[in-house]
XYZ file of C-alpha atoms in Angstrom:
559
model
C -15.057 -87.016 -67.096
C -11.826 -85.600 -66.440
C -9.955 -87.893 -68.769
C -12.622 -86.925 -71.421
C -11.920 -83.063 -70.762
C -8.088 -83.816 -71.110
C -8.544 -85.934 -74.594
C -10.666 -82.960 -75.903
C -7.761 -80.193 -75.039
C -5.448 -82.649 -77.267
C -7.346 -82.838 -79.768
C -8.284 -79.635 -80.445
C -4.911 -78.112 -79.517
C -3.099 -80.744 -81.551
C -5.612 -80.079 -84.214
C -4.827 -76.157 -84.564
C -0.933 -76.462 -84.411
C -1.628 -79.112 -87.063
C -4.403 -76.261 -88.533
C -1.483 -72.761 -87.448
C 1.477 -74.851 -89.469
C -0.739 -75.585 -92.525
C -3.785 -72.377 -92.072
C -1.974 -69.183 -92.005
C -2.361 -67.199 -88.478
C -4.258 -63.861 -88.707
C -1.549 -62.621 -86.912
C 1.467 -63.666 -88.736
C 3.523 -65.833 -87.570
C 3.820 -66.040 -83.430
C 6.010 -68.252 -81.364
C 2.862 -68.362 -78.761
C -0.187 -70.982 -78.030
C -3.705 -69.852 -79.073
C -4.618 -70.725 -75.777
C -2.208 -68.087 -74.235
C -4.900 -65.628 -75.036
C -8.219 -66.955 -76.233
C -10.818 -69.619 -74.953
C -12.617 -72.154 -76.394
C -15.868 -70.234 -75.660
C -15.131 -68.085 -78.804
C -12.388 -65.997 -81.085
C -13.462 -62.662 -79.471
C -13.215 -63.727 -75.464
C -10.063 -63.263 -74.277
C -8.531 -64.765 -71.435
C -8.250 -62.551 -68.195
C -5.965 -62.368 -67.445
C -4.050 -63.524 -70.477
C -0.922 -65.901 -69.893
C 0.556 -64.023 -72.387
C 3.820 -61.653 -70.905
C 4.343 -58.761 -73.640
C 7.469 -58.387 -71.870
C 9.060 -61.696 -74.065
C 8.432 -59.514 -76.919
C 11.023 -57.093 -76.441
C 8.641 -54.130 -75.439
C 7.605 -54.529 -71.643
C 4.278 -52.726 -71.232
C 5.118 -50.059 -68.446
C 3.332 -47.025 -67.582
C 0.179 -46.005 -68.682
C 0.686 -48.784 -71.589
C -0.333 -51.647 -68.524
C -3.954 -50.433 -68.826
C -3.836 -49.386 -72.656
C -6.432 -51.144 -75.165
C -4.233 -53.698 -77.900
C -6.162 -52.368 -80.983
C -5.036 -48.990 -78.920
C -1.517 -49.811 -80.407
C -2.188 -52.911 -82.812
C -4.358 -51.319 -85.001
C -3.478 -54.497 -87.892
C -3.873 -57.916 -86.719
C -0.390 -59.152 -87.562
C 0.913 -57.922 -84.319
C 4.777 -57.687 -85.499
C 3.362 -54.604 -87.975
C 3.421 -51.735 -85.046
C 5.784 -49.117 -84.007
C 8.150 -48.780 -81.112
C 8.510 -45.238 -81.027
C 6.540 -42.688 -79.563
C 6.033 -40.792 -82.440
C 4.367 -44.163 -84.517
C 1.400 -43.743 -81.694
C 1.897 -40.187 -80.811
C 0.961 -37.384 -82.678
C 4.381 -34.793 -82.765
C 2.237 -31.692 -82.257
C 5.545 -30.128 -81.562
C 6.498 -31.129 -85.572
C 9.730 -32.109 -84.596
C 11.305 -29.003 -83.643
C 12.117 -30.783 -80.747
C 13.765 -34.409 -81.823
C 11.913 -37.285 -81.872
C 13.422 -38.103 -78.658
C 9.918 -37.692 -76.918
C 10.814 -39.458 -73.803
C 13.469 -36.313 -72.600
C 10.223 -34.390 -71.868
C 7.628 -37.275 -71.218
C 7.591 -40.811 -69.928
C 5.227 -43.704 -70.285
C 3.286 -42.761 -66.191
C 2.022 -39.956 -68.225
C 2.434 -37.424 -70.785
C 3.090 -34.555 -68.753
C 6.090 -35.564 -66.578
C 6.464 -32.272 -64.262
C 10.327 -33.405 -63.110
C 11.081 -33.960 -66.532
C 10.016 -30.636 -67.468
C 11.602 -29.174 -64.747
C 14.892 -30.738 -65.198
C 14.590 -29.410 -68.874
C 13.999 -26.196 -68.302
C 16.969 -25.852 -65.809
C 19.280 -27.400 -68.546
C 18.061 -25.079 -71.205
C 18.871 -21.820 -68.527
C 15.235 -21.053 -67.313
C 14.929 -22.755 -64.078
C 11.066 -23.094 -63.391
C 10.498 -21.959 -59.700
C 7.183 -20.267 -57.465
C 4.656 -19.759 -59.741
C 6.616 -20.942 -62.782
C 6.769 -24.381 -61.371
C 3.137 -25.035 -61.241
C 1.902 -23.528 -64.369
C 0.728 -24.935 -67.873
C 3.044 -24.831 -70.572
C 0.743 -22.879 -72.441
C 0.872 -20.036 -69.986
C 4.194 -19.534 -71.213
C 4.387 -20.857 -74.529
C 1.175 -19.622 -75.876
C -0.333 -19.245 -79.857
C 1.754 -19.663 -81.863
C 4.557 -21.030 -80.073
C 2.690 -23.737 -78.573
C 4.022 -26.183 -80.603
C 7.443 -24.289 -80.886
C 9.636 -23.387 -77.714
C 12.426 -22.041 -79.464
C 12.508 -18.499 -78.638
C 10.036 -17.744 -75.675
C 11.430 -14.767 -73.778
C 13.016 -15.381 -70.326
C 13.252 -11.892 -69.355
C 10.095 -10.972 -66.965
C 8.571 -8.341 -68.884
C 8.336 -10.703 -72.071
C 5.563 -11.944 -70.584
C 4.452 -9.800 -67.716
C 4.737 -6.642 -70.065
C 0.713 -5.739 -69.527
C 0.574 -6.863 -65.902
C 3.682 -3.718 -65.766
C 1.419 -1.708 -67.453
C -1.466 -2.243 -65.576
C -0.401 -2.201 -62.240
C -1.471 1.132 -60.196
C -0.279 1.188 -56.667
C 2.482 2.190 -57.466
C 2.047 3.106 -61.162
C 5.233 1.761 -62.498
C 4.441 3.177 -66.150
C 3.983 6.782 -64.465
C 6.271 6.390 -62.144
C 9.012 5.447 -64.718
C 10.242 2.189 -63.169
C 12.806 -0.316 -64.896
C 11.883 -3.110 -66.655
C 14.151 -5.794 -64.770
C 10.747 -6.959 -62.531
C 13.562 -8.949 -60.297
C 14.603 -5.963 -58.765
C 11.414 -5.805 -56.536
C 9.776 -9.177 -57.752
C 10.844 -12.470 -57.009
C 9.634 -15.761 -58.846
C 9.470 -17.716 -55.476
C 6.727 -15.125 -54.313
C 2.941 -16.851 -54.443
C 1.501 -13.714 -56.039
C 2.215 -10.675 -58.238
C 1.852 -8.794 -55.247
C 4.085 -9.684 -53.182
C 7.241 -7.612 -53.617
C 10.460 -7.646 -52.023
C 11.406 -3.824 -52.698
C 13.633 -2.942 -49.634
C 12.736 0.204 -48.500
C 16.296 0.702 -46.645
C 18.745 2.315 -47.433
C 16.615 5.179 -48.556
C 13.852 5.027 -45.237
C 13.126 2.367 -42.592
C 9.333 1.463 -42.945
C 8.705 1.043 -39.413
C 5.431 0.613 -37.097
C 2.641 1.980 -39.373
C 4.516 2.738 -42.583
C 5.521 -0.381 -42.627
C 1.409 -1.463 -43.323
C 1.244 1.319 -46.302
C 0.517 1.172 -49.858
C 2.873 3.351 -51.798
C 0.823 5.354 -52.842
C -0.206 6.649 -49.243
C 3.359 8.518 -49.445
C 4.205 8.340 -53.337
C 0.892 10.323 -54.769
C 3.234 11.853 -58.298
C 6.525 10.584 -57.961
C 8.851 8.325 -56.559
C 12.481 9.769 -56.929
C 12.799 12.891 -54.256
C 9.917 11.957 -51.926
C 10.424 13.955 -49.005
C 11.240 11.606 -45.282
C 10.015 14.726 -43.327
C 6.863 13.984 -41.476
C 5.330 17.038 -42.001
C 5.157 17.293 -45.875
C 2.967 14.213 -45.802
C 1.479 14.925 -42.043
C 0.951 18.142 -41.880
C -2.497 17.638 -42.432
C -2.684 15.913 -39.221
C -0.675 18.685 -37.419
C -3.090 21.536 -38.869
C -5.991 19.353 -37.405
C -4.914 18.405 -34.278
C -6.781 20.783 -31.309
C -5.237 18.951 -28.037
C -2.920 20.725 -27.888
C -3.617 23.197 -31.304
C -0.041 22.508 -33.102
C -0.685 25.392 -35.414
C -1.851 27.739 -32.975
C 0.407 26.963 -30.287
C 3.573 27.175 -33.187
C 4.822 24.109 -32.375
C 7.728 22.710 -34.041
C 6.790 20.435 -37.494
C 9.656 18.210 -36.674
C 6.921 15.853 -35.345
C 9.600 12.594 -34.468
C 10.130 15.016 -31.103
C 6.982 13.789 -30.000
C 5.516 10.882 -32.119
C 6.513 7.977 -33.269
C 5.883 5.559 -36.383
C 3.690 3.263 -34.232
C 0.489 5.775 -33.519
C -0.001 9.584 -34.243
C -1.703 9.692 -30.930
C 1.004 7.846 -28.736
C 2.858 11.174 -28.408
C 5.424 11.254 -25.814
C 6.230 14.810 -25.159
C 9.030 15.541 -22.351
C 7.523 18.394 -20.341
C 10.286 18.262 -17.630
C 12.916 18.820 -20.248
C 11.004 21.403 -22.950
C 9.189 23.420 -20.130
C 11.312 22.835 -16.739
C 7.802 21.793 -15.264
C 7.141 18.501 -14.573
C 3.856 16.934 -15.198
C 2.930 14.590 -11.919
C -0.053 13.349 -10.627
C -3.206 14.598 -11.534
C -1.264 17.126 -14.173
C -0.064 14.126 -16.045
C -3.748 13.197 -17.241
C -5.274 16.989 -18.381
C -5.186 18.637 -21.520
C -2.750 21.062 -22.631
C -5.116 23.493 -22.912
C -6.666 23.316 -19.426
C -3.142 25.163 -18.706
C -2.365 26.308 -21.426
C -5.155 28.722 -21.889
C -5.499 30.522 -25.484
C -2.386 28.485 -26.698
C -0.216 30.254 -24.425
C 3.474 28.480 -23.849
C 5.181 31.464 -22.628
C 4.699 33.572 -19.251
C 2.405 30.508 -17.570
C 2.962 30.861 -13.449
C 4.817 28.001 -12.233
C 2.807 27.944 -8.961
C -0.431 26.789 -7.827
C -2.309 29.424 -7.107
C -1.687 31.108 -10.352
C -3.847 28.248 -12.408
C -5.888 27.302 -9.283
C -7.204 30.828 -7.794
C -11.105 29.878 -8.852
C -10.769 27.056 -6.520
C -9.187 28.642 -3.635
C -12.056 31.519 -4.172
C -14.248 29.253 -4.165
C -13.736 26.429 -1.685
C -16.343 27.090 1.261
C -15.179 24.609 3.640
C -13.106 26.323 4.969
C -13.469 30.132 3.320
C -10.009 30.266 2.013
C -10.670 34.341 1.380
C -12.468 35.233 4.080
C -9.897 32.987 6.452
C -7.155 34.599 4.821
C -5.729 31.464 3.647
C -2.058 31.363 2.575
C -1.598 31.005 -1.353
C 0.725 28.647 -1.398
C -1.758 25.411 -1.943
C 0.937 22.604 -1.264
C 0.977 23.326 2.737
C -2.512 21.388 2.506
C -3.031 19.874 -1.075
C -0.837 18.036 -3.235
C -0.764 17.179 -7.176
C -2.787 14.645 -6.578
C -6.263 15.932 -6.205
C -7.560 18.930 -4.587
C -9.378 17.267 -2.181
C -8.885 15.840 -0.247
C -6.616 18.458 1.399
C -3.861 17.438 4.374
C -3.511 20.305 6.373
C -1.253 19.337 9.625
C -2.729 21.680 12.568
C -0.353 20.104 14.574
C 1.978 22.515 13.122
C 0.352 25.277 14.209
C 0.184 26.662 18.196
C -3.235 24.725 18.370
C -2.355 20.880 17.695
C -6.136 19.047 16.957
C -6.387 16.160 19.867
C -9.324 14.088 20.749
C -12.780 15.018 19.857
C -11.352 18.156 17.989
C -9.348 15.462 15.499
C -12.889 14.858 14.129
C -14.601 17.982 13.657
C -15.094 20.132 10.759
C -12.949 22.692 10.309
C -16.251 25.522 10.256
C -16.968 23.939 13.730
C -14.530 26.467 15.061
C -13.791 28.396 12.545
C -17.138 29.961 11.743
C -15.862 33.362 11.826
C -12.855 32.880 9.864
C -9.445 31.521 10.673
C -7.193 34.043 11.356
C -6.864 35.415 15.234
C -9.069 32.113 15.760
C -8.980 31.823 20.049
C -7.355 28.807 21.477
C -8.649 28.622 24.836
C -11.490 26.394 25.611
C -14.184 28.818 26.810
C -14.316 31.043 23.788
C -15.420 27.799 21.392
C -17.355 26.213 25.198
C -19.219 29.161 26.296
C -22.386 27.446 25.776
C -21.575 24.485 27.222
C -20.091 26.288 30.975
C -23.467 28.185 30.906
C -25.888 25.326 30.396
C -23.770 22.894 32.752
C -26.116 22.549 35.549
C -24.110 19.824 38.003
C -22.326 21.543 38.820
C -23.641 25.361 37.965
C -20.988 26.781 36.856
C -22.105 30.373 35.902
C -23.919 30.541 39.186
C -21.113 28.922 41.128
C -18.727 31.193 39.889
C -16.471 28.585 38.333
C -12.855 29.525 36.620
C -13.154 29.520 32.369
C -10.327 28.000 32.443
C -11.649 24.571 31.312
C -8.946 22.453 31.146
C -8.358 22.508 34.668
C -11.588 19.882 34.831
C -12.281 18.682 30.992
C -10.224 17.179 28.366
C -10.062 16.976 24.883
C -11.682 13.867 24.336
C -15.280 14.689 25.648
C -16.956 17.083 27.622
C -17.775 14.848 30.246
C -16.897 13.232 32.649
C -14.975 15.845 34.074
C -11.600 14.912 35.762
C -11.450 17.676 38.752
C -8.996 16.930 40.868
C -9.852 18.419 44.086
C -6.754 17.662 45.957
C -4.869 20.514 44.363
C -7.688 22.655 46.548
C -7.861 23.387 50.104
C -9.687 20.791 50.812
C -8.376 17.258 48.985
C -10.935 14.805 49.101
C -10.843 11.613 51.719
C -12.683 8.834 52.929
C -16.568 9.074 52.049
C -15.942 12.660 50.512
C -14.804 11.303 47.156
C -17.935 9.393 46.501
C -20.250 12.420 47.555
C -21.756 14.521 44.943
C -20.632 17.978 43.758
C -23.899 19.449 45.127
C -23.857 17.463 48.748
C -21.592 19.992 49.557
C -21.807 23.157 46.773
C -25.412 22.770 46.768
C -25.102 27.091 47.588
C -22.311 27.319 44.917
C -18.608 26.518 44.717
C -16.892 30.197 45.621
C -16.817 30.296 49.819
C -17.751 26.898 50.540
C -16.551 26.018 54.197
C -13.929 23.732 55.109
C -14.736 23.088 58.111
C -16.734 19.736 59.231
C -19.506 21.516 61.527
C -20.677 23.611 58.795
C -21.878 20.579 56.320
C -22.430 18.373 59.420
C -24.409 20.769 61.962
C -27.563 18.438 61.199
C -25.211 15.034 62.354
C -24.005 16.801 65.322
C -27.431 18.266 66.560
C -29.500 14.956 65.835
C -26.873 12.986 67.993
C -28.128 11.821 71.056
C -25.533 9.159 72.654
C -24.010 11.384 73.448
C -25.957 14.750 72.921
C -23.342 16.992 71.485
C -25.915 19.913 71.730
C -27.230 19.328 75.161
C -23.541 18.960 76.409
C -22.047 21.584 74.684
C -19.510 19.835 72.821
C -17.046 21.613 70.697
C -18.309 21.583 67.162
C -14.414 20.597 66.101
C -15.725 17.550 64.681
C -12.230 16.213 63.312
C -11.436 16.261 67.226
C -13.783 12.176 67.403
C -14.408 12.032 64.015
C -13.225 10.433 60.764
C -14.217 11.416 56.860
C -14.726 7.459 56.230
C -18.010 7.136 58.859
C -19.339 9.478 60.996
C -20.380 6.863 63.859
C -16.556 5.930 63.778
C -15.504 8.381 66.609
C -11.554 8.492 67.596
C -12.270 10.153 70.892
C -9.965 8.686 73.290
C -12.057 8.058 76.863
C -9.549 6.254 78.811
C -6.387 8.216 78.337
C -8.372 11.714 78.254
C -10.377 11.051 81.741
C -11.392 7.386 82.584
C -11.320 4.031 81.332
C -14.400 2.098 80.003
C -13.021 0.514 77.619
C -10.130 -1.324 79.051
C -9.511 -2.434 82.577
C -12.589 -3.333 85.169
C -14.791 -1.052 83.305
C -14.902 -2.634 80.113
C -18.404 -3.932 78.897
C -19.593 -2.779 82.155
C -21.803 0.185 80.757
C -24.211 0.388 77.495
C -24.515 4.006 76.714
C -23.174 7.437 78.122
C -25.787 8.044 80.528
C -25.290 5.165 82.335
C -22.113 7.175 84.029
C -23.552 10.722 83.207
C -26.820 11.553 84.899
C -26.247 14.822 83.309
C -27.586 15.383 79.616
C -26.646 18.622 79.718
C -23.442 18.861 81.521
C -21.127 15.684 80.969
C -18.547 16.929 83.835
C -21.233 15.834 86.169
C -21.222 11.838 86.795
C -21.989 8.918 89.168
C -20.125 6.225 89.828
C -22.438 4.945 93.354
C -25.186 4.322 91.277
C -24.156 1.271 89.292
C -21.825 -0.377 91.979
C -22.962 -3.308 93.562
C -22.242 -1.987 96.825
C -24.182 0.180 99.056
C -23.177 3.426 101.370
C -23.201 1.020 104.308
C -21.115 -0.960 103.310
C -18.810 1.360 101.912
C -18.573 3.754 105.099
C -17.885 0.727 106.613
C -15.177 -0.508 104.367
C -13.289 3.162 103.810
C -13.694 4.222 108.011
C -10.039 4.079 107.966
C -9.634 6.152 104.997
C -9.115 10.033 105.642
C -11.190 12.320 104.307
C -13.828 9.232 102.629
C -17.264 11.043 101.742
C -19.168 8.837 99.755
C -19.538 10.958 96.590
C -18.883 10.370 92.940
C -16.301 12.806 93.089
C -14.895 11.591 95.711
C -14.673 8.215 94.294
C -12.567 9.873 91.266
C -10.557 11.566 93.276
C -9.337 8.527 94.841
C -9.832 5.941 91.795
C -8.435 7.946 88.545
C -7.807 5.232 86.739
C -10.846 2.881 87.830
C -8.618 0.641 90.470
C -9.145 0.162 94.079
């Protein structure tokens, strides 16, 4: 099959050279195959791609030409009868005026080369930049010049003539402004719009000027527009109320205060214009909460002269009817009135304890001048109601400190030691009315008179039945009252030491008496008898056998 396929190339191939050398070719004479092109399937169906290189015929197909149609360029069959120029395909529309050099503007990627326009432009003296750059021709080169370059303006206003005339902030017509557009305009800028007019040397657009229109400052003319801030703000200083600039007659040289930032951010030096100086709560009010119907001149410098309504008026404490002072800073500051920080420690009464937390009308009811200092005359009611002790009834000094302190009424500290009688032993746990239970004024110091009951109702020994003194300190101590110190055995005999000791329970053992303690036996609680004693004291002179008699002889309890 294949060797069939092969013979049939051959001879058809061999049969149409044999057919192009004696037929004459459609297209002339050619150097190349049929086959480098068509098919055997027909005239009309070309290879794809073809073998055939247009390059080996002098005019390599570059450009947009790659993808152009043949009968695009080849409109006659005999392929050696087309141009090589532009101009043979392309209509001149420019008619010439330009050369027929087509390819110093174009090339054959397309027929609007942008670097090649750009690069012509520069060499012909109008280099195409901003805007320029990116424009059609014909928004340049427009009517009847489309076709014909040669003398398009390159000034600006050749072509920007009606966007000068129509342009209204500013009005450059009205406002008489040069032609050369360059002076403000630039042809890098993106828009019309954007100008690069420097403002300086003539004024510095700073802060909010520099967001402006011109108009906002140039309403009729440009040339001789006042930089005062008043001639275009004095609008805003007519208006303004806090603080009224026309009343008041303030200055229109408004940069003292303001700046180009914010009419509001004023920064007025009070200290230096006024001598005053604005601190604390005085920084935040208005100007007219001092400066009452505009007034600048005359104003009182201190307190009391803008602040009278509140010292009439403050109630706690009545700074008229206590007679306050008028100068305000000994209690208040610039602060705020109130609180107030009035030291009483600098006064004769310094505030301790419970009086740190009172109110002031808790002792000042009456006012504050010739206010008393001493206790009783604020503590009246509280010596007459005090009922343990009385004091009213007992007669008790007003001087209150000599028992109370500052921090609370009670407990009382009364130190009775710096009396006639200091307290000791059980005394000092005793209450005040065990022994002031008739009062305080003229109460006895003397034991018998609080202790009559204890020495009556005593019965071992019976003070009352034997008469004893009624010196109680003489046996007894303030700790107990059963813990006598009377001394027995150095005073008149020993029982408590020697053969004596433990030998008797009570008193009456030795003394029969009751009534009369001088009187005592010793015979009746010895073993031994009066026999036996005559018998043993015969030799003894003078021997009665008597309790006295015994004594007399035995003092100290020994035989």
């Amino acid at each position: 099959m294949k060797l069939f396929r092969s013979l049939w190339w051959v001879v058809l191939f061999g049969g149409l050279s044999v057919w192009a050398g004696t037929v004459q070719n459609p297209h002339g004479p050619l150097k190349w195959d049929c086959q480098a092109c068509h098919t055997p399937k027909g005239w009309k169906q070309l290879r794809f791609p073809l073998k055939f290189n247009h390059t080996e015929t002098g005019y390599p197909l570059v450009g947009k030409h790659k993808s152009a149609n043949c009968l695009g360029c080849h409109t006659d069959l005999k392929f050696r009868y087309v141009g090589v120029t532009c101009a043979d395909c392309h209509t001149d529309i420019h008619q010439a005026a330009l050369g027929l050099d087509c390819q110093r503007c174009h090339t054959p990627n397309g027929w609007t080369s942008q670097q090649n326009i750009l690069e012509l432009h520069e060499n012909r003296g109008f280099t195409l930049t901003g805007v320029h750059a990116t424009v059609d021709c014909q928004a340049c080169h427009q009517g009847a010049r489309e076709t014909r370059f040669v003398g398009t303006p390159t000034e600006c206003q050749g072509c920007h003539a009606t966007v000068f005339q129509q342009t209204t902030n500013p009005d450059h017509a009205k406002a008489g402004f040069e032609l050369n557009c360059e002076a403000c305009h630039t042809m890098t800028s993106a828009t019309w719009q954007q100008s690069s007019f420097q403002h300086v040397p003539i004024a510095t657009m700073k802060g909010a000027h520099a967001q402006l229109t011109c108009n906002d400052c140039h309403h009729q003319q440009f040339k001789g527009t006042s930089q005062n801030c008043d001639d275009c703000h004095h609008t805003d200083y007519l208006a303004t109320t806090e603080p009224a600039h026309g009343q008041f007659q303030f200055p229109t040289r408004c940069e003292v205060c303001h700046n180009q930032v914010s009419w509001n951010d004023a920064e007025f030096d009070h200290l230096q214009r006024s001598g005053f100086a604005l601190e604390g709560a005085h920084a935040h009010i208005g100007c007219i909460q001092c400066h009452v119907n505009n007034q600048t001149s005359g104003l009182p410098r201190d307190c009391f002269g803008c602040h009278a309504d509140n010292y009439r008026n403050a109630t706690d404490p009545d700074h008229v009817s206590g007679n306050f002072n008028h100068d305000c800073t000994q209690c208040h500051s610039n602060q705020s009135w109130t609180p107030a920080t009035f030291n009483h420690n600098n006064t004769n009464f310094p505030l301790t304890g419970a009086h740190q937390q009172l109110e002031c009308q808790s002792c000042h009811a009456n006012g504050y001048s010739g206010t008393p200092t001493d206790c009783y005359s604020c503590h009246q009611s509280n010596y007459e109601s005090t009922t343990d002790p009385d004091h009213q009834a007992a007669g008790f000094s007003t001087h209150c400190e000599t028992c109370h302190s500052t921090d609370a009424w009670q407990p009382a500290t009364f130190d009775h030691d710096q009396t006639d009688f200091p307290l000791t032993g059980a005394h000092k746990t005793v209450q005040c009315q065990d022994c002031h239970a008739n009062g305080y004024s003229g109460t006895p110091t003397d034991c018998y008179s609080c202790h009559k009951t204890d020495y009556d109702n005593t019965t071992d020994p019976n003070h009352q039945a034997a008469g004893f003194p009624t010196n109680c300190e003489n046996c007894h101590n303030t700790n107990r009252w059963d813990e006598t110190t009377w001394d027995h055995d150095s005073q008149y005999f020993p029982i408590y030491s020697g053969k004596h000791k433990d030998k008797w329970n009570t008193c009456s053992d030795c003394h029969v008496n009751s009534t009369n303690f001088a009187i005592f036996e010793c015979i009746n609680c010895h073993e031994h008898n009066k026999t036996k004693m005559d018998d043993k004291h015969k030799d003894v002179s003078g021997y009665v056998y008597q309790s006295t008699a015994c004594y007399n002889c035995h003092p100290n309890g020994r035989e």
